Coordinates of C-alpha atoms in Angstrom, one line a residue:
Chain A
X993 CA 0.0 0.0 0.0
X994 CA 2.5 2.4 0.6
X995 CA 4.2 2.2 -2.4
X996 CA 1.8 2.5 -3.9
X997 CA 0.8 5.8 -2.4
X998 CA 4.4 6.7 -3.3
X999 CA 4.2 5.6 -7.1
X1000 CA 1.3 8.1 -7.5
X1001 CA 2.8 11.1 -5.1
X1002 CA 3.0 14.4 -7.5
X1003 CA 7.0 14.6 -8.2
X1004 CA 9.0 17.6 -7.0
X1005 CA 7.9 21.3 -6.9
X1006 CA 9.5 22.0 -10.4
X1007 CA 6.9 19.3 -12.0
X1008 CA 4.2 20.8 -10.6
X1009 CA 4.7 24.3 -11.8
X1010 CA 5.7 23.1 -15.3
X1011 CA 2.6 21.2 -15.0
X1012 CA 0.8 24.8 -14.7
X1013 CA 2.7 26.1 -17.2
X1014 CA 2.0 23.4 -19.3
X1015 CA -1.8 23.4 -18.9
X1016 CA -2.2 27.6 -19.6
X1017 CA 0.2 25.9 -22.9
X1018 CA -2.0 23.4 -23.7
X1019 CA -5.4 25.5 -23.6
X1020 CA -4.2 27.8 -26.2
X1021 CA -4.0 26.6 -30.1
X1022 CA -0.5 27.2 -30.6
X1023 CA 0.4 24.4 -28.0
X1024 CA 1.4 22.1 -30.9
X1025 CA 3.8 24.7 -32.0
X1026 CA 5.3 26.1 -28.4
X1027 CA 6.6 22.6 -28.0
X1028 CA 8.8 23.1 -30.4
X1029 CA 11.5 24.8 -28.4
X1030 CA 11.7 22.3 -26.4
X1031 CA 12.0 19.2 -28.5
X1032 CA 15.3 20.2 -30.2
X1033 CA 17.2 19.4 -26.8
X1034 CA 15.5 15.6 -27.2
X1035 CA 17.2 13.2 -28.6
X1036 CA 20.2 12.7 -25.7
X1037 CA 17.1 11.1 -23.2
X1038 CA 17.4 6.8 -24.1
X1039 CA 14.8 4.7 -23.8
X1040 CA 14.8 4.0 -20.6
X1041 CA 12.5 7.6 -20.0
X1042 CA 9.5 5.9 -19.4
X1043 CA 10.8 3.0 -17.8
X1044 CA 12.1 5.9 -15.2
X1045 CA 9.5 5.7 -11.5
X1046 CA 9.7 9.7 -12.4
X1047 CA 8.8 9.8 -15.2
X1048 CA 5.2 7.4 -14.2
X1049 CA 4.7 9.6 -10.6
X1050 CA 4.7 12.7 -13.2
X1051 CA 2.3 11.0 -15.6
X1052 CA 0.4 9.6 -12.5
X1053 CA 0.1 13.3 -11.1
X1054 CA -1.1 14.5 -14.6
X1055 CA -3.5 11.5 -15.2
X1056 CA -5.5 12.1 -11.8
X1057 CA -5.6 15.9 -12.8
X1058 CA -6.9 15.0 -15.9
X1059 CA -9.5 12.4 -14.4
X1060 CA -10.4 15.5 -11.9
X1061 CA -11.2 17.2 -14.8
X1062 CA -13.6 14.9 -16.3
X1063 CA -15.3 14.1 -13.2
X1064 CA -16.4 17.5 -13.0
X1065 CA -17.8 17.9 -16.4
X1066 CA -19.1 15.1 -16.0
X1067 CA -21.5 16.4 -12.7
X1068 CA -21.7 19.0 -14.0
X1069 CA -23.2 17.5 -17.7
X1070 CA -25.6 15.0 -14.8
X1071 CA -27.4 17.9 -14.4
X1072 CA -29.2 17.9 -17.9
X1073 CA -28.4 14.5 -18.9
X1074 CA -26.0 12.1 -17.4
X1075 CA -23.8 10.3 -20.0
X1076 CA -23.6 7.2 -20.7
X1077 CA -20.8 4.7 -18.6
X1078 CA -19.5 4.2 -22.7
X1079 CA -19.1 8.0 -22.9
X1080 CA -17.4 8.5 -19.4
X1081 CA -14.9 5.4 -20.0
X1082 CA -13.9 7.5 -23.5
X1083 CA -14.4 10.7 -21.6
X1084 CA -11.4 9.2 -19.3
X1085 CA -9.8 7.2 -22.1
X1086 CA -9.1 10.3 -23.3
X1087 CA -8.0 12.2 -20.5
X1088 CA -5.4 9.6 -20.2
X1089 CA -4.2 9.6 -23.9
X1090 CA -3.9 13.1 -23.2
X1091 CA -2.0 12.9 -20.4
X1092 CA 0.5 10.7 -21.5
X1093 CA 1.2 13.0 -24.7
X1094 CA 1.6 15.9 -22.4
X1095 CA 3.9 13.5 -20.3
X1096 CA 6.0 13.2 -23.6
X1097 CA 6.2 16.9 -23.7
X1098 CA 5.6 17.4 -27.2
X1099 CA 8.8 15.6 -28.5
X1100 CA 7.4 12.8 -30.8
X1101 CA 4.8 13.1 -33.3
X1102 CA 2.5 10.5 -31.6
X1103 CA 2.3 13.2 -28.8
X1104 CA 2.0 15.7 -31.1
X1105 CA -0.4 13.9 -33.0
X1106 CA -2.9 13.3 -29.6
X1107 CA -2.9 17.5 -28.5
X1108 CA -3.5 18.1 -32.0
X1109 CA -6.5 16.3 -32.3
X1110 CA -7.9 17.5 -29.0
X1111 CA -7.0 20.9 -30.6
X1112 CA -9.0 20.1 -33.6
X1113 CA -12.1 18.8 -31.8
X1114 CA -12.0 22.2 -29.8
X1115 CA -11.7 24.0 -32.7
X1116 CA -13.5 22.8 -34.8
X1117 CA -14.7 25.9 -36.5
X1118 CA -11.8 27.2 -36.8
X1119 CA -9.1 26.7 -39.8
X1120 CA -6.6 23.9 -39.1
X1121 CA -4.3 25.9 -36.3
X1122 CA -1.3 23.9 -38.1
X1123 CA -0.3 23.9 -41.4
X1124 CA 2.6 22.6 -41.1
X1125 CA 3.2 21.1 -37.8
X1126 CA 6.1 19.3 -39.8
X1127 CA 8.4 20.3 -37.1
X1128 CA 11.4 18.6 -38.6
X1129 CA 13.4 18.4 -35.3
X1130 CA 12.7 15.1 -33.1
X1131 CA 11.6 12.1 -33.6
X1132 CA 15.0 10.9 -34.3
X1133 CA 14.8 10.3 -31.2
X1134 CA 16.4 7.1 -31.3
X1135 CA 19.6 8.4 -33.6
X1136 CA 21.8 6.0 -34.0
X1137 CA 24.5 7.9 -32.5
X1138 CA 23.3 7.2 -29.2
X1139 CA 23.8 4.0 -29.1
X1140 CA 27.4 4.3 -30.1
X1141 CA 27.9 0.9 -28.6
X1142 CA 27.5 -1.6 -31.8
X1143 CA 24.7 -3.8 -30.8
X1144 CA 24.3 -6.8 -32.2
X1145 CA 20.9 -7.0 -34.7
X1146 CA 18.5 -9.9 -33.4
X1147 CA 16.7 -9.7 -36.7
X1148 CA 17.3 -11.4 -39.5
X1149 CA 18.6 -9.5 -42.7
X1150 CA 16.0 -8.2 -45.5
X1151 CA 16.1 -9.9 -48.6
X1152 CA 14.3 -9.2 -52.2
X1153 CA 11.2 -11.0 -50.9
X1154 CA 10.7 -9.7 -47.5
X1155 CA 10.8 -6.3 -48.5
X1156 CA 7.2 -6.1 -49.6
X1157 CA 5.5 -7.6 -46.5
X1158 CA 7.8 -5.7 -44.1
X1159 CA 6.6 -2.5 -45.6
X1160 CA 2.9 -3.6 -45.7
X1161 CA 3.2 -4.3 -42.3
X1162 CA 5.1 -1.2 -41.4
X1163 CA 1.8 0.7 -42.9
X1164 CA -0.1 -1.5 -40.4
X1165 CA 1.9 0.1 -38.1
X1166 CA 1.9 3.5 -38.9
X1167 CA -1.5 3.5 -38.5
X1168 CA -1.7 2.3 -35.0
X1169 CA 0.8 5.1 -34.0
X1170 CA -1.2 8.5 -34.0
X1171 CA 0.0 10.8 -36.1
X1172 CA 2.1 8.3 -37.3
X1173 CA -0.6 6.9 -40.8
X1174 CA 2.3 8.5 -43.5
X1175 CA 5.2 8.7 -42.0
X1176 CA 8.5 7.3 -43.5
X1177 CA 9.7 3.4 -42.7
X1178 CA 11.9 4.8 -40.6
X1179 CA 9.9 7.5 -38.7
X1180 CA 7.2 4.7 -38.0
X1181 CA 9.8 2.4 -36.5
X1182 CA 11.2 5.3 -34.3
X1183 CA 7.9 6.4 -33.2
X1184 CA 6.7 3.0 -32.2
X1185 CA 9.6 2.0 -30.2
X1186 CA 8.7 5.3 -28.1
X1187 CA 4.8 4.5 -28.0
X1188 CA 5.1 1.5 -27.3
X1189 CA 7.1 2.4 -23.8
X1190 CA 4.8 5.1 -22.8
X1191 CA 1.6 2.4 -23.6
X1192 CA 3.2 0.6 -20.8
X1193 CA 4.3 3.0 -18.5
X1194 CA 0.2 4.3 -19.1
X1195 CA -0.8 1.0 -18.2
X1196 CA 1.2 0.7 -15.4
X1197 CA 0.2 4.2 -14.2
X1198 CA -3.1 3.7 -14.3
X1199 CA -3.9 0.4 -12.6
X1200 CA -2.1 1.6 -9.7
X1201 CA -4.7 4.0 -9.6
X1202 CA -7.5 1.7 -10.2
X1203 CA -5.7 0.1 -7.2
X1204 CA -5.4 2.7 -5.1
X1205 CA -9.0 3.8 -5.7
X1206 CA -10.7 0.4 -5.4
X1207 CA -8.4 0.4 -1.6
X1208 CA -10.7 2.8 -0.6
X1209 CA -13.7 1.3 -1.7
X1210 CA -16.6 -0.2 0.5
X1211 CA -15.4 -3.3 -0.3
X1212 CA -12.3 -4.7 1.2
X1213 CA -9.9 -5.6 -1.3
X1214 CA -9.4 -9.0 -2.0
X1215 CA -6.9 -11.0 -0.6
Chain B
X1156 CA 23.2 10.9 -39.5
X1157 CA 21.6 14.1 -40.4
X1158 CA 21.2 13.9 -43.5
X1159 CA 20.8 10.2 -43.8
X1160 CA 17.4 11.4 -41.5
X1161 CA 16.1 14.2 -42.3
X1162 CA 12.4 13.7 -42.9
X1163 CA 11.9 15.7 -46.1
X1164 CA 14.2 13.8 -47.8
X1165 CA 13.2 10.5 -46.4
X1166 CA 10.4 9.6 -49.0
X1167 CA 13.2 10.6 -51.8
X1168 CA 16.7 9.0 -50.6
X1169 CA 16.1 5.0 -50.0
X1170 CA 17.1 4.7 -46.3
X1171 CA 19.2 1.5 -46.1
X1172 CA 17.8 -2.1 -44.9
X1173 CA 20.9 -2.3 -42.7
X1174 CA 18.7 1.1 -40.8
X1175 CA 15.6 -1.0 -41.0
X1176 CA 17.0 -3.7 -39.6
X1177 CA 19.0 -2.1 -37.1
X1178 CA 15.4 -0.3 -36.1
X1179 CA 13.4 -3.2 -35.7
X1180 CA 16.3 -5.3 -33.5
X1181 CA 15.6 -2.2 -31.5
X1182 CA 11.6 -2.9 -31.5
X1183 CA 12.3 -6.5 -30.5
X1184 CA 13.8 -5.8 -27.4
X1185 CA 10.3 -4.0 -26.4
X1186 CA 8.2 -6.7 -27.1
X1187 CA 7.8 -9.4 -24.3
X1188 CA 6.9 -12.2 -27.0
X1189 CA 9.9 -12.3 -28.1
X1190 CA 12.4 -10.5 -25.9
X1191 CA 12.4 -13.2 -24.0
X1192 CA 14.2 -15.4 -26.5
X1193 CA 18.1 -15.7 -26.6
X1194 CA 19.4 -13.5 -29.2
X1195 CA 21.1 -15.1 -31.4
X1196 CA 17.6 -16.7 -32.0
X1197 CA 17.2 -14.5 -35.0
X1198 CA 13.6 -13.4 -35.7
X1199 CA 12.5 -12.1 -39.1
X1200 CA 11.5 -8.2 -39.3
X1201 CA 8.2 -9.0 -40.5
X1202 CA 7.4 -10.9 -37.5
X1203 CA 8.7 -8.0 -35.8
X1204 CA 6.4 -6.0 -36.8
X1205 CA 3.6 -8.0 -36.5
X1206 CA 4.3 -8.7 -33.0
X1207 CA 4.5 -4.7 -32.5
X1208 CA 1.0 -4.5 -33.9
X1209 CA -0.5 -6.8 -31.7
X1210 CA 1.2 -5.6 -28.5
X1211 CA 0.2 -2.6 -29.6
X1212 CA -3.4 -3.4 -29.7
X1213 CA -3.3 -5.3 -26.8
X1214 CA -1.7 -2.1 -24.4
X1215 CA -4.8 -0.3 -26.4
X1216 CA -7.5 -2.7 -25.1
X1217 CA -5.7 -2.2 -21.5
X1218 CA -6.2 1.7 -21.3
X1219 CA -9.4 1.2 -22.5
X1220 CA -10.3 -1.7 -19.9
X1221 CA -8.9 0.4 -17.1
X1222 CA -10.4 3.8 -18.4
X1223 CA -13.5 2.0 -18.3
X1224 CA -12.7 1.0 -14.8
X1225 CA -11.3 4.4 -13.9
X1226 CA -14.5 5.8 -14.6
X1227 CA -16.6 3.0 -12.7
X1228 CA -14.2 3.8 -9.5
X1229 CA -14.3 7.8 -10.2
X1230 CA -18.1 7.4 -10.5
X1231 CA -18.8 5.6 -6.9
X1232 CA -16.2 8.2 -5.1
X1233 CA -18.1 10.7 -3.3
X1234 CA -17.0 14.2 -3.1
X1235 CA -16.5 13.6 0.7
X1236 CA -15.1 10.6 1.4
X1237 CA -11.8 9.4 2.1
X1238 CA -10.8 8.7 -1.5
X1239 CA -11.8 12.2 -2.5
X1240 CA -9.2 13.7 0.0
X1241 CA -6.8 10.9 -1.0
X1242 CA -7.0 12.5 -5.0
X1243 CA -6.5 16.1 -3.8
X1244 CA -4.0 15.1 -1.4
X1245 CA -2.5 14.1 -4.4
X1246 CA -2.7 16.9 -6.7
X1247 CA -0.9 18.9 -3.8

């Protein structure tokens, strides 16, 4: 139990002001673009970022923020019609997507790609707020300088036959990643190997929660 | 390693299979079906890929099970009780 408590305490000071910061960033339309700055210092950070505690206790902290958020519209909408348990679960689904791309602080495209379609859905009047979101910085991510150490490939080489079903499948791929449906071979592959990381780190984030919640519940938790 | 990446000329300049590869070793090693193997059990890139997918469909059912949950648990908490004070306590 305590750890548990201790997995979902809000992180240090700093993360809690950013977290401010971030949220007057996010409500306006050029959020998409204001990340910017920040992504060119990525690509130093390995892979092990979302494996990090810190990195889940800040997600953690921005998830229940998030869920606080949809609990009151959610009263508040009870009042002329209460929404469906379908629409809540999406209504928190999406809080959590959202979450997790503001976790990732705007420096892949499949962040990007979440806060600009929460952007679009708000604004839906309005023109497309980006052009160009293009921003051509990131994403490599994963350069291969960082990994200066050779490493030995676990996958087999390509060969003339291959070639056709690896790139159907990358497609597959590309379309499970948001933002991600027409991206480059190698884009995709980055971009997944991120996702995929801060999936499980969401995962793990938020059945603690469910966890720490259902502790509370009327029901003693099962042994 | 610039300009062997920069997106815009990506879609023009054939990025090399020895990148590909190199890429999806790196995927492997994030998927538990077949981290778990001994490397120099050699795995082809499209199986790779298709293990990818269906991980990542499988973390997608998850966040939707446990929004769904979430929700369920967020629902039943009443503004005064203990686990209302824990979630503020928490956003301190």
């Amino acid at each position: 139990m305590a750890s548990l408590i201790s997995d979902t305490e809000p992180p240090t000071t700093s993360t809690t002001t950013d977290l401010v910061r971030r949220k007057k960033k996010r409500s306006s339309v050029s959020s998409a673009a204001s990340s910017r700055t920040s992504a060119a210092s990525v690509s130093c950070e390995s892979h092990t970022r979302w494996r990090s505690e810190k990195q889940q206790r800040i997600y953690s902290a921005k998830l229940i923020q998030a869920l606080q958020q949809v609990r009151l519209n959610n009263s508040s909408a009870e009042a002329t019609s209460s929404p469906t348990a379908q629409k809540r679960g999406r209504a928190v689904r999406e809080a959590a997507d959202r979450a997790l791309a503001v976790s990732a602080r705007g420096r892949t495209l499949w962040s990007r790609a979440i806060l600009a379609n929460r952007i679009k859905l708000k604004f839906r009047k309005q023109k497309r707020p980006r052009a160009t979101t293009a921003i051509p910085v990131t994403t490599t991510v994963v350069s291969s300088s960082n990994r200066s150490r050779k490493r030995r490939v676990s996958v087999l080489r390509l060969n003339k036959k291959s070639i056709p079903s690896v790139n159907r499948k990358v497609r597959v791929l590309g379309r499970l990643v948001p933002g991600c449906g027409k991206q480059s071979v190698p884009v995709i592959l980055e971009e997944a190997t991120d996702y995929i990381q801060a999936l499980e780190m969401q995962v793990r984030a938020m059945n603690s929660l469910a966890q720490l919640l259902s502790s509370y519940g009327s029901a003693p938790p099962p042994i | 390693m610039s300009n062997r990446r920069s997106r815009q000329s990506s879609s023009a300049s054939r990025i090399s299979d020895d990148q590909i590869i190199d890429l999806v070793s790196k995927l492997r090693q994030f998927l538990p079906e077949i981290r778990e193997r001994r490397r120099s059990d050699k795995v082809s890139a499209t199986k790779v890929l298709q293990e990818t997918c269906n991980y990542i469909r499988r973390l997608h059912r998850e966040v939707d099970n446990l929004s769904d949950r979430l929700s369920q648990l967020l629902e039943s908490v009443d503004e005064d009780s203990p686990e209302a004070a824990v979630i503020r306590s928490l956003l301190m």
